[in-house]
mmCIF file of C-alpha atoms in Angstrom:
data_model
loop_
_atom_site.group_PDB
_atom_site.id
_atom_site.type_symbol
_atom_site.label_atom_id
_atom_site.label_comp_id
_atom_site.label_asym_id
_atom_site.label_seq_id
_atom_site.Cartn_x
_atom_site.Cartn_y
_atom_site.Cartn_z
ATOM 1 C CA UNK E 1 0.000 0.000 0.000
ATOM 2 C CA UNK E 2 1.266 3.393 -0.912
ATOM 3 C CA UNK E 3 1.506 5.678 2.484
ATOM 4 C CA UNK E 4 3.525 8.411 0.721
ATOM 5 C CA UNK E 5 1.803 11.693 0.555
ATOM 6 C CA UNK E 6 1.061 11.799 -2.720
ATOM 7 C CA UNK E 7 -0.354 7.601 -2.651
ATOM 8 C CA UNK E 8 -2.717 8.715 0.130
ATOM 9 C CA UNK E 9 -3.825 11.551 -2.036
ATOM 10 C CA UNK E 10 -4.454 9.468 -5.073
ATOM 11 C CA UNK E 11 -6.959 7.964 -3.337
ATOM 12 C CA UNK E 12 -9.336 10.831 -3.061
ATOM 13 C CA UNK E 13 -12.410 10.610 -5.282
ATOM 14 C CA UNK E 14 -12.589 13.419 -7.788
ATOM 15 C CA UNK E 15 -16.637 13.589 -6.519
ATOM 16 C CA UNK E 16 -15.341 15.009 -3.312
ATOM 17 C CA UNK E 17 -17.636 16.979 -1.076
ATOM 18 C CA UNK E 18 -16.418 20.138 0.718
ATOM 19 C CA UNK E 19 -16.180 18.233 3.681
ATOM 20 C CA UNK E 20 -14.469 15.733 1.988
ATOM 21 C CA UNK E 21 -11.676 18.452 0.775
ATOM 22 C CA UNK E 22 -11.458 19.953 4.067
ATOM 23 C CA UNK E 23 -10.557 16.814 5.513
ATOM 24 C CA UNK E 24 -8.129 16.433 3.169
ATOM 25 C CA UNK E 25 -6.636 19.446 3.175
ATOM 26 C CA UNK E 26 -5.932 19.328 6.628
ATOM 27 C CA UNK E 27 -4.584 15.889 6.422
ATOM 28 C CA UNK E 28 -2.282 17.114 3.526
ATOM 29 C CA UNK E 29 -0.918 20.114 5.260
ATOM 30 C CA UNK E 30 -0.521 18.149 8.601
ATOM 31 C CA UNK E 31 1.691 15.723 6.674
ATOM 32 C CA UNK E 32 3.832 18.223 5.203
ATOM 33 C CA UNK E 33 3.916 19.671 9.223
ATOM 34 C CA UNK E 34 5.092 16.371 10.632
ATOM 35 C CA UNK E 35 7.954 16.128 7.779
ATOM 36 C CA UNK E 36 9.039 19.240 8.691
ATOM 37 C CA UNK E 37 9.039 18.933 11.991
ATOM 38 C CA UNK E 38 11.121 15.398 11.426
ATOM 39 C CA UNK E 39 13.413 17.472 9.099
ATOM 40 C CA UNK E 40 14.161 20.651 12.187
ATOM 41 C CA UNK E 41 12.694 22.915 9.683
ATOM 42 C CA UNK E 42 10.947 25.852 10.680
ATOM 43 C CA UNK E 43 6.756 25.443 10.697
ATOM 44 C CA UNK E 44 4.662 28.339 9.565
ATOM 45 C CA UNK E 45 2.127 29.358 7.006
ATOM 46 C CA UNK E 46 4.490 30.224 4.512
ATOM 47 C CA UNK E 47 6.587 27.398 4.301
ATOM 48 C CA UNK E 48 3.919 24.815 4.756
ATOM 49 C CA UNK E 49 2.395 26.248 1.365
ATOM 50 C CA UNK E 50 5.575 25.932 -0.632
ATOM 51 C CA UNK E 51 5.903 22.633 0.628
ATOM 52 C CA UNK E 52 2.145 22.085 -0.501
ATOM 53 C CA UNK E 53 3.047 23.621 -4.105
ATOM 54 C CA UNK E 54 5.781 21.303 -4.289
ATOM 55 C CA UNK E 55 3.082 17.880 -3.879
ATOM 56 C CA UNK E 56 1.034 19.646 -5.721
ATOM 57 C CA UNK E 57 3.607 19.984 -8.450
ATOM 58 C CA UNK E 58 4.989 16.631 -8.139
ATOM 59 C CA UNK E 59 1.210 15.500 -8.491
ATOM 60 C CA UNK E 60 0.257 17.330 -11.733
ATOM 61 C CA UNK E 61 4.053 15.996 -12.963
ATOM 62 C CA UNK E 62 3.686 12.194 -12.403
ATOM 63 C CA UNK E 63 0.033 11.808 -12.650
ATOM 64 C CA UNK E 64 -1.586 14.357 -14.149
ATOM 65 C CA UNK E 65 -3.202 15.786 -11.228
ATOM 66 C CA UNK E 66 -4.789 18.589 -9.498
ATOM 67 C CA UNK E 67 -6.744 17.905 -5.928
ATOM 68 C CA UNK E 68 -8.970 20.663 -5.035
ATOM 69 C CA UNK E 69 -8.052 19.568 -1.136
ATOM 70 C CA UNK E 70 -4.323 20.436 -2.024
ATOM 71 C CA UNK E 71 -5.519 23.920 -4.024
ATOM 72 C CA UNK E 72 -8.073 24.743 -1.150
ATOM 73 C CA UNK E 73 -4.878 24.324 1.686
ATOM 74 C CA UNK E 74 -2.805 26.586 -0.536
ATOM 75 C CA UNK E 75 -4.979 29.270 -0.988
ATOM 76 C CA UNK E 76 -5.868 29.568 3.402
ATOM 77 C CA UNK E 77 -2.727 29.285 3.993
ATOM 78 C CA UNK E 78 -1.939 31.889 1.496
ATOM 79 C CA UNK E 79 -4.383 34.585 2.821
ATOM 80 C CA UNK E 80 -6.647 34.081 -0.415
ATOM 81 C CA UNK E 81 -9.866 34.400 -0.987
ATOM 82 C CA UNK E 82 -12.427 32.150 -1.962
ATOM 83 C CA UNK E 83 -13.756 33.668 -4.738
ATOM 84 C CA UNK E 84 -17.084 31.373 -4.523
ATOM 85 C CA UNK E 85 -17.559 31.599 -1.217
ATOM 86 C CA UNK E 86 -20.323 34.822 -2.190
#
């Protein structure tokens, strides 16, 4: 079974619910804490997002894709709006 980040992420449906990406999102970005934290590297919101852009990218790289959880933890950490949340 593939426990990497990106195997557990391949797993997501693409008929996610927002719940379903929330979840998600948080378990991505508190993987990316924990190998941080193994690593001595500084946590904060900053740094947890590049290391999300850099799944992200390895993602659209190897398998051609995008998960909205990963793109939804980006953009709150970020400081971004949601620009459907109306």
């Amino acid at each position: 079974s593939d426990t990497t980040s990106a195997g557990v992420l391949m797993k997501m449906s693409e008929d996610e619910t927002d719940q379903d990406i929330y979840h998600d999102a948080c378990f991505a970005a508190g993987m990316c804490c924990l190998k941080l934290a193994s690593e001595g590297g500084e946590i904060n919101r900053e740094r947890l997002a590049i290391e999300l852009m850099r799944l992200l990218g390895g993602l659209i790289e190897q398998r051609e894709e995008c998960p909205s959880s990963l793109i939804f933890a980006i953009e709150q950490l970020r400081g971004e709006p949601d620009e459907e949340a109306g």
